[in-house]
Amino acid sequence: MFSRACEYGLRAALYLASLKHNGYVSIREIGERLNISVPFLTKIFQKLTQAGLMQSLRGPSGGVMFARSPEEITLFDVIVAIDGPDLFTECVLGLPGCGEAAPCPLHDHWKEVRTPIRDLFASTTLADMARRIQEARLRLTA
Amino acid sequence: MFSRACEYGLRAALYLASLKHNGYVSIREIGERLNISVPFLTKIFQKLTQAGLMQSLRGPSGGVMFARSPEEITLFDVIVAIDGPDLFTECVLGLPGCGEAAPCPLHDHWKEVRTPIRDLFASTTLADMARRIQEARLRLTA
DNA sequence: CCGTTTTAGGATAAATGTATCTCTAAGCCG
DNA sequence: CGGCTTAGAGATACATTTATCCTAAAACGG
Ligand code: SF4
Ligand code: SF4
């Protein structure tokens, strides 16, 4: 479904949102907490900052933090920033230039399920998830 | 979503189902018809025959054909034979051993959408698709 | 200003997925 | 049987993803 990088990015974003700590958090701390390779996670956060979702600061007491409120960042935003929009635009058979005009046989069935997927991720904010994590002690790591 | 191999396998299976020609069809013919690398497609059909979905015959007038009626083969069968069941069992955050017992924060939302996806593919047979292809001249290739 | 900490960015290595190649085995035909 | 055709299977190349490494740039703290 998602690339490993995207899974890591989602877990890291959910972890940060659950902290309720406004200020920079170092990537090393996040990686160690979630058992994710710190150098790899650094690359992922670079994408998130370049996409404008996070902002970063170097040096001691530096790290990464949300560029806007977790209330205004959806899972969709994170996914697209890391994996690109292909999952929500390209489609099951991978045919070039497909769509309503020249549909493949699956099109009618598939569009009924692709939209709910997109809506789910587009309507769920990091803050929503953070509330769930705190209420039910849900886990982000093994 | 699916691997390229799985996309090719689905397209090939749908093509065969749409033929209404009971008998062996050579992989070379399928590959050339659908613009898919013939050696790679051969590998994919090896998986489908090993999974018991197709049967094969070597030599002239050989090729591959369905091992049981296209009415009894679902898209789910093809997907699992090629990509494995991970898409339908493993889940969004890729956490090991996740599930109802130790859910991640997305679990409740995600299960509402994963089941429809699985049902869609599990309830659609190759014969269903073949009918749609013939009725509406739907395409399988660029 | 200098040493330390931390992200940024590019280069490199390992692993996986995609595609090709070669040889074998099976089947057909004369 | 001998030559041709086709799938099977393993080895090999290529591409992409995943992960690591190294040097720089920015920030802080003495
Ligand atoms: S389902 Fe629709 S959008 Fe997806 S490959 Fe088929 S025609 Fe294209
Ligand atoms: S949604 Fe459920 S099954 Fe999927 S990773 Fe989260 S806990 Fe596991």
XYZ file of N, CA and C in Angstrom, chain A residues 36-85:
150
model
N 13.248 3.440 14.314
C 13.403 3.713 12.890
C 14.821 4.234 12.681
N 15.463 3.774 11.616
C 16.808 4.232 11.281
C 16.854 5.760 11.229
N 17.727 6.344 12.061
C 17.760 7.805 12.159
C 18.192 8.478 10.854
N 19.230 7.990 10.154
C 19.585 8.648 8.892
C 18.446 8.596 7.872
N 17.776 7.452 7.816
C 16.678 7.324 6.855
C 15.531 8.251 7.230
N 15.249 8.310 8.509
C 14.170 9.173 8.971
C 14.494 10.649 8.683
N 15.785 10.980 8.748
C 16.183 12.348 8.417
C 15.787 12.700 6.985
N 16.045 11.745 6.068
C 15.658 11.975 4.668
C 14.158 12.204 4.553
N 13.389 11.448 5.294
C 11.938 11.550 5.205
C 11.476 12.914 5.715
N 12.059 13.360 6.822
C 11.679 14.670 7.336
C 12.093 15.788 6.380
N 13.162 15.565 5.624
C 13.521 16.573 4.619
C 12.384 16.762 3.626
N 11.772 15.646 3.231
C 10.632 15.769 2.308
C 9.477 16.521 2.962
N 9.233 16.221 4.228
C 8.097 16.852 4.910
C 8.339 18.351 5.096
N 9.583 18.731 5.367
C 9.856 20.164 5.505
C 9.792 20.851 4.153
N 10.338 20.181 3.112
C 10.278 20.780 1.783
C 8.836 20.934 1.309
N 7.974 20.046 1.770
C 6.562 20.140 1.396
C 5.836 21.196 2.225
N 6.533 21.777 3.191
C 5.915 22.841 3.985
C 5.113 22.339 5.167
N 5.166 21.029 5.451
C 4.404 20.499 6.580
C 5.150 20.697 7.892
N 6.487 20.597 7.826
C 7.299 20.730 9.033
C 8.254 21.900 8.861
N 8.760 22.382 9.963
C 9.869 23.319 9.895
C 10.979 22.783 10.779
N 12.213 23.163 10.481
C 13.347 22.553 11.169
C 14.296 23.632 11.656
N 15.092 23.239 12.630
C 16.110 24.141 13.158
C 17.337 23.299 13.467
N 18.520 23.820 13.068
C 19.751 23.065 13.319
C 20.360 23.488 14.639
N 21.299 22.693 15.043
C 22.042 23.015 16.249
C 21.381 22.465 17.495
N 22.055 22.649 18.646
C 21.513 22.164 19.921
C 20.135 22.777 20.167
N 19.277 22.009 20.760
C 17.883 22.398 20.981
C 17.142 22.576 19.666
N 17.745 22.072 18.581
C 17.063 22.093 17.289
C 16.271 20.829 17.083
N 15.797 20.647 15.864
C 14.989 19.473 15.539
C 13.934 19.842 14.519
N 12.813 19.142 14.586
C 11.713 19.427 13.670
C 10.436 19.679 14.467
N 9.555 20.477 13.891
C 8.234 20.680 14.487
C 7.246 20.994 13.362
N 5.972 20.927 13.662
C 4.966 21.190 12.639
C 5.021 22.646 12.205
N 4.872 22.871 10.911
C 4.872 24.230 10.389
C 3.510 24.882 10.581
N 2.464 24.048 10.675
C 1.154 24.575 11.027
C 0.499 23.608 11.998
N -0.615 23.991 12.516
C -1.246 23.202 13.561
C -1.593 21.790 13.089
N -1.378 20.771 13.925
C -1.783 19.402 13.595
C -3.268 19.298 13.263
N -4.048 20.281 13.685
C -5.470 20.303 13.311
C -5.626 20.523 11.808
N -4.598 21.101 11.212
C -4.696 21.494 9.801
C -3.824 20.633 8.899
N -3.283 19.540 9.438
C -2.477 18.627 8.628
C -3.189 17.282 8.585
N -3.489 16.805 7.375
C -4.182 15.521 7.247
C -3.187 14.417 6.918
N -3.630 13.188 7.117
C -2.814 12.040 6.725
C -2.530 12.096 5.230
N -3.506 12.545 4.478
C -3.330 12.711 3.032
C -2.137 13.604 2.716
N -2.010 14.710 3.437
C -0.886 15.623 3.220
C 0.444 14.897 3.393
N 0.538 14.110 4.459
C 1.787 13.403 4.745
C 2.082 12.370 3.663
N 1.063 11.623 3.287
C 1.242 10.572 2.289
C 1.703 11.163 0.960
N 1.034 12.211 0.518
C 1.384 12.813 -0.771
C 2.784 13.411 -0.726
N 3.160 13.989 0.414
C 4.491 14.600 0.524
C 5.582 13.546 0.385
N 5.325 12.328 0.816
C 6.370 11.292 0.808
C 6.266 10.391 -0.422
N 5.091 9.856 -0.678
C 4.934 8.897 -1.780
C 4.436 9.539 -3.064
N 4.058 10.806 -2.994
C 3.473 11.427 -4.182
C 2.012 11.045 -4.305
N 1.326 11.650 -5.261
C -0.124 11.473 -5.361
C -0.550 10.237 -6.153
